[in-house]
């Protein structure tokens, strides 16, 4: 599936992602979507609940939840049983999202969906959630996942974005954890849409940009986790397309990436913003990743090779 098909940010006056999903599906008609896709997704997009009100930093996550919910509203019994990714059916994938969201919910004092939280760890919590949903109807899994996500957004609205939390033992500001949830929800929605054969519009550019910023700031950590010492070196990262931008990225975790100010760098990487976010999220092949590179090509390729290091299932 072309991740750039049906760009919702090209349709003015449609900030609500569910409305955009409907309009984007209509726009897809000219590009021959899969047979039956329009008949299935358009009514679902219209009937899915709109996103719950969210604080500014929670809005990208809330919008991706709404988009996934619209996709789930169109799912047939056969779709729910399809293997999507990691050997999980669509219902198990939603259980996984609920499990990972649940670690964030627990960290901020929001209600946690599913059985009591036995371990603050993604894989074991996913196993518990999949076991819990095994005897339940897919619609029940969808409702519980969606309700928990809305509770997270509502609780986050009362928090300062810089408040540190550590779900799964990983400490970042709450705003960054919600961007991480946005990215994973976006990627898994794309996984599901690809397998089921439904068109999926991109997020708003205003939601892609903070997610791209988060990905840029993760680069020194992906290098460190991969056993690569960035030292005092840096790269200039230019991400093209709606929601993109340019960053000066020091490769030491002691310093933080910032919007590009023209400071010298050892290498320059220019690539598509959506593809870069998906690379960080574990999609794509680093060795074959399409990018224009200037300066130290070996360093730039090392950055791209290490990019998926923090991605999980």
Coordinates of C-alpha atoms in Angstrom, one line a residue:
X1 CA 0.0 0.0 0.0
X2 CA 1.2 3.5 -0.9
X3 CA 1.4 5.3 2.5
X4 CA 1.0 8.6 0.7
X5 CA -2.3 7.8 -0.9
X6 CA -5.3 9.8 0.1
X7 CA -3.5 12.6 1.9
X8 CA -6.0 14.2 4.2
X9 CA -4.0 17.3 4.7
X10 CA -4.9 18.3 1.1
X11 CA -8.6 18.6 2.0
X12 CA -9.2 22.0 3.6
X13 CA -11.6 22.4 6.6
X14 CA -11.5 18.7 7.6
X15 CA -9.5 18.6 10.9
X16 CA -11.6 15.7 12.3
X17 CA -9.9 12.5 11.2
X18 CA -13.1 10.5 10.9
X19 CA -14.6 13.1 8.5
X20 CA -11.3 13.1 6.7
X21 CA -11.3 9.4 6.4
X22 CA -14.7 9.5 4.7
X23 CA -13.6 12.2 2.3
X24 CA -10.3 10.5 1.6
X25 CA -12.1 7.3 0.7
X26 CA -14.2 9.2 -1.8
X27 CA -11.0 10.8 -3.2
X28 CA -9.5 7.3 -3.6
X29 CA -12.3 6.4 -6.1
X30 CA -10.2 8.0 -8.9
X31 CA -7.2 5.8 -8.1
X32 CA -9.0 2.5 -8.2
X33 CA -9.1 1.3 -4.5
X34 CA -9.5 -2.5 -3.9
X35 CA -12.8 -3.9 -5.0
X36 CA -15.5 -3.2 -2.3
X37 CA -13.3 -0.9 -0.2
X38 CA -15.4 2.1 -0.7
X39 CA -18.6 0.3 0.1
X40 CA -17.1 -1.0 3.4
X41 CA -15.0 1.8 4.7
X42 CA -17.1 4.9 3.9
X43 CA -20.1 3.9 6.0
X44 CA -17.8 2.7 8.8
X45 CA -15.9 6.1 8.8
X46 CA -19.3 7.9 9.0
X47 CA -20.5 5.7 11.9
X48 CA -17.4 5.6 14.0
X49 CA -17.3 7.8 17.0
X50 CA -15.4 11.1 16.6
X51 CA -12.1 11.5 18.6
X52 CA -12.5 12.5 22.2
X53 CA -11.3 16.0 23.1
X54 CA -7.6 15.9 23.8
X55 CA -4.9 18.2 25.0
X56 CA -2.7 19.6 22.3
X57 CA 0.1 17.0 22.9
X58 CA -2.4 14.2 23.0
X59 CA -4.3 15.2 19.8
X60 CA -2.0 13.1 17.4
X61 CA -2.6 10.0 19.4
X62 CA -6.4 10.6 19.7
X63 CA -6.6 11.1 16.0
X64 CA -4.8 7.9 15.2
X65 CA -7.1 6.0 17.6
X66 CA -10.1 7.5 15.7
X67 CA -8.6 6.4 12.4
X68 CA -8.0 2.9 13.7
X69 CA -11.5 2.8 15.1
X70 CA -12.9 3.7 11.8
X71 CA -11.0 0.9 10.2
X72 CA -12.2 -1.6 12.9
X73 CA -15.8 -0.4 12.3
X74 CA -15.5 -1.8 8.8
X75 CA -14.0 -5.1 9.7
X76 CA -15.9 -8.3 8.8
X77 CA -15.6 -11.5 10.9
X78 CA -13.1 -12.7 8.3
X79 CA -11.1 -9.5 8.7
X80 CA -10.9 -10.0 12.5
X81 CA -9.5 -13.5 12.1
X82 CA -6.9 -12.3 9.5
X83 CA -3.2 -12.6 10.5
X84 CA -1.9 -9.0 10.4
X85 CA 1.6 -8.9 11.9
X86 CA 3.7 -10.8 14.4
X87 CA 1.4 -13.8 13.8
X88 CA -1.4 -11.8 15.5
X89 CA -5.0 -11.7 14.2
X90 CA -6.6 -8.3 13.9
X91 CA -8.3 -8.9 17.3
X92 CA -5.0 -9.9 18.9
X93 CA -3.3 -6.8 17.3
X94 CA -5.9 -4.6 19.0
X95 CA -5.3 -6.5 22.3
X96 CA -1.6 -5.7 21.8
X97 CA -2.4 -2.0 21.4
X98 CA -4.6 -2.1 24.5
X99 CA -1.8 -3.8 26.4
X100 CA 0.9 -1.2 25.5
X101 CA -1.6 1.7 26.0
X102 CA -2.4 0.1 29.4
X103 CA 1.2 0.6 30.6
X104 CA 0.8 4.3 29.9
X105 CA -2.6 4.4 31.5
X106 CA -1.1 2.8 34.6
X107 CA 1.8 5.3 34.7
X108 CA -0.5 8.3 34.6
X109 CA -3.2 7.0 37.0
X110 CA -5.9 6.3 34.4
X111 CA -8.1 3.2 34.3
X112 CA -6.4 0.2 32.8
X113 CA -8.3 -2.1 30.4
X114 CA -8.4 -5.8 30.8
X115 CA -7.2 -8.1 33.6
X116 CA -5.2 -6.7 36.6
X117 CA -1.7 -5.5 35.5
X118 CA 0.7 -8.3 36.5
X119 CA 3.9 -6.9 35.0
X120 CA 4.9 -3.5 33.7
X121 CA 6.3 -4.9 30.5
X122 CA 5.0 -5.0 26.9
X123 CA 5.4 -8.6 25.9
X124 CA 4.0 -10.2 29.1
X125 CA 1.1 -7.7 29.2
X126 CA 0.4 -8.4 25.6
X127 CA 0.2 -12.1 26.3
X128 CA -2.1 -11.5 29.2
X129 CA -4.4 -9.2 27.1
X130 CA -4.5 -11.7 24.2
X131 CA -5.4 -14.5 26.6
X132 CA -8.1 -12.2 28.1
X133 CA -9.6 -11.4 24.8
X134 CA -9.5 -14.9 23.5
X135 CA -13.0 -15.8 24.5
X136 CA -14.5 -12.4 23.8
X137 CA -16.2 -10.9 20.8
X138 CA -14.0 -8.7 18.6
X139 CA -16.3 -5.8 19.2
X140 CA -15.8 -6.0 23.0
X141 CA -12.0 -5.9 22.4
X142 CA -12.5 -2.8 20.2
X143 CA -14.7 -1.0 22.7
X144 CA -12.3 -1.7 25.6
X145 CA -9.2 -0.6 23.6
X146 CA -11.0 2.6 22.5
X147 CA -12.3 3.5 26.0
X148 CA -8.9 3.1 27.5
X149 CA -7.3 5.3 24.9
X150 CA -9.9 8.0 25.5
X151 CA -9.3 7.7 29.3
X152 CA -5.6 8.2 28.6
X153 CA -6.3 11.4 26.6
X154 CA -8.6 12.8 29.2
X155 CA -6.1 12.2 32.0
X156 CA -3.3 13.6 30.0
X157 CA -5.3 16.8 29.4
X158 CA -4.8 17.6 33.1
X159 CA -1.0 17.0 33.0
X160 CA 1.9 19.2 32.1
X161 CA 3.5 17.8 28.9
X162 CA 6.9 17.6 30.4
X163 CA 5.8 15.4 33.3
X164 CA 8.1 12.4 33.4
X165 CA 6.6 8.9 33.4
X166 CA 8.2 5.5 33.0
X167 CA 5.8 2.9 31.5
X168 CA 7.7 -0.3 30.9
X169 CA 10.6 1.3 32.8
X170 CA 11.3 3.8 30.0
X171 CA 11.3 7.3 31.3
X172 CA 10.3 10.1 29.0
X173 CA 8.0 13.1 29.3
X174 CA 4.3 12.1 29.1
X175 CA 4.0 14.1 25.8
X176 CA 6.7 11.9 24.2
X177 CA 5.1 8.7 25.4
X178 CA 1.8 9.8 23.8
X179 CA 3.8 10.5 20.5
X180 CA 5.2 7.0 20.8
X181 CA 1.6 5.7 21.2
X182 CA 0.6 7.7 18.1
X183 CA 3.4 6.2 16.1
X184 CA 2.7 2.6 17.0
X185 CA -1.1 3.1 16.5
X186 CA -0.4 4.7 13.1
X187 CA 1.9 1.8 12.0
X188 CA -0.4 -0.9 13.2
X189 CA -3.4 0.7 11.5
X190 CA -1.3 0.7 8.3
X191 CA -0.4 -2.9 8.9
X192 CA -4.1 -3.8 9.2
X193 CA -5.2 -1.6 6.3
X194 CA -2.6 -3.3 4.1
X195 CA -3.6 -6.8 4.9
X196 CA -7.4 -6.1 4.7
X197 CA -7.0 -4.1 1.6
X198 CA -8.5 -0.7 2.6
X199 CA -7.2 2.7 1.8
X200 CA -5.7 4.7 4.7
X201 CA -5.2 8.5 4.6
X202 CA -2.1 10.0 6.3
X203 CA -2.4 11.9 9.6
X204 CA -2.7 15.7 9.5
X205 CA 0.7 17.4 8.8
X206 CA 0.3 19.1 12.3
X207 CA 0.3 15.6 13.8
X208 CA 3.1 14.2 11.7
X209 CA 5.5 17.0 12.5
X210 CA 5.7 16.4 16.3
X211 CA 6.0 12.7 15.7
X212 CA 8.9 13.3 13.3
X213 CA 10.5 15.6 15.9
X214 CA 10.2 12.8 18.4
X215 CA 11.8 10.4 16.0
X216 CA 14.7 12.8 15.3
X217 CA 15.3 13.1 19.1
X218 CA 15.4 9.3 19.4
X219 CA 18.3 8.9 17.0
X220 CA 21.1 9.2 19.6
X221 CA 19.3 6.6 21.7
X222 CA 18.9 4.2 18.8
X223 CA 22.6 4.6 18.1
X224 CA 23.5 3.9 21.7
X225 CA 21.2 0.9 21.9
X226 CA 22.8 -0.5 18.8
X227 CA 26.3 -0.2 20.4
X228 CA 27.4 2.7 18.2
X229 CA 29.3 5.5 19.8
X230 CA 28.2 8.8 18.2
X231 CA 30.8 10.7 20.0
X232 CA 30.8 14.4 19.2
X233 CA 29.5 13.9 15.7
X234 CA 26.2 15.1 14.4
X235 CA 23.9 14.8 11.3
X236 CA 21.5 17.2 9.6
X237 CA 18.2 15.4 9.0
X238 CA 15.8 16.9 6.5
X239 CA 12.4 15.2 6.2
X240 CA 10.4 16.1 3.2
X241 CA 6.6 16.2 2.7
X242 CA 3.7 17.6 4.8
X243 CA 4.7 17.5 8.4
X244 CA 8.4 17.4 7.7
X245 CA 11.2 19.8 8.7
X246 CA 14.9 19.9 9.3
X247 CA 16.8 19.1 12.5
X248 CA 20.4 19.3 13.7
X249 CA 20.9 15.9 15.5
X250 CA 23.9 15.5 17.8
X251 CA 24.7 11.8 18.1
X252 CA 25.4 11.9 21.8
X253 CA 22.6 11.3 24.2
X254 CA 24.0 14.1 26.4
X255 CA 22.7 16.6 23.8
X256 CA 19.3 17.0 22.2
X257 CA 18.2 17.3 18.6
X258 CA 16.8 20.7 17.7
X259 CA 15.4 22.5 14.6
X260 CA 18.2 23.0 12.2
X261 CA 20.0 26.3 12.8
X262 CA 22.7 25.8 10.2
X263 CA 25.3 24.4 12.6
X264 CA 28.0 22.2 11.1
X265 CA 27.2 18.5 10.7
X266 CA 29.2 15.5 9.7
X267 CA 26.5 14.2 7.3
X268 CA 23.3 15.3 5.8
X269 CA 20.3 12.9 5.4
X270 CA 17.3 13.9 3.3
X271 CA 14.3 11.6 3.0
X272 CA 10.5 11.3 3.2
X273 CA 9.0 12.2 6.6
X274 CA 6.5 9.3 6.6
X275 CA 9.0 6.7 5.5
X276 CA 11.5 7.9 8.2
X277 CA 8.9 7.7 10.9
X278 CA 8.0 4.1 9.7
X279 CA 11.7 3.2 9.6
X280 CA 12.0 4.2 13.3
X281 CA 8.9 2.2 13.9
X282 CA 10.4 -1.0 12.5
X283 CA 9.0 -0.9 9.0
X284 CA 11.3 -0.9 5.9
X285 CA 14.8 -2.1 5.3
X286 CA 17.5 0.2 6.6
X287 CA 20.1 -1.0 4.1
X288 CA 17.7 -0.2 1.2
X289 CA 16.2 2.9 2.7
X290 CA 15.8 5.7 0.1
X291 CA 17.7 8.8 1.2
X292 CA 19.9 11.5 -0.3
X293 CA 23.2 11.5 1.6
X294 CA 25.9 14.2 1.7
X295 CA 29.1 14.3 3.7
X296 CA 30.1 11.1 5.7
X297 CA 28.1 8.4 3.9
X298 CA 29.2 5.7 6.3
X299 CA 28.0 7.7 9.3
X300 CA 24.7 8.4 7.6
X301 CA 24.1 4.8 6.7
X302 CA 25.0 3.8 10.3
X303 CA 22.3 6.2 11.6
X304 CA 19.7 4.6 9.2
X305 CA 20.9 1.1 10.1
X306 CA 20.4 1.8 13.8
X307 CA 17.1 3.7 13.4
X308 CA 14.7 0.8 14.2
X309 CA 16.6 -0.2 17.4
X310 CA 13.8 1.0 19.7
X311 CA 10.9 -0.5 17.7
X312 CA 8.9 -3.3 19.3
X313 CA 6.3 -5.7 18.2

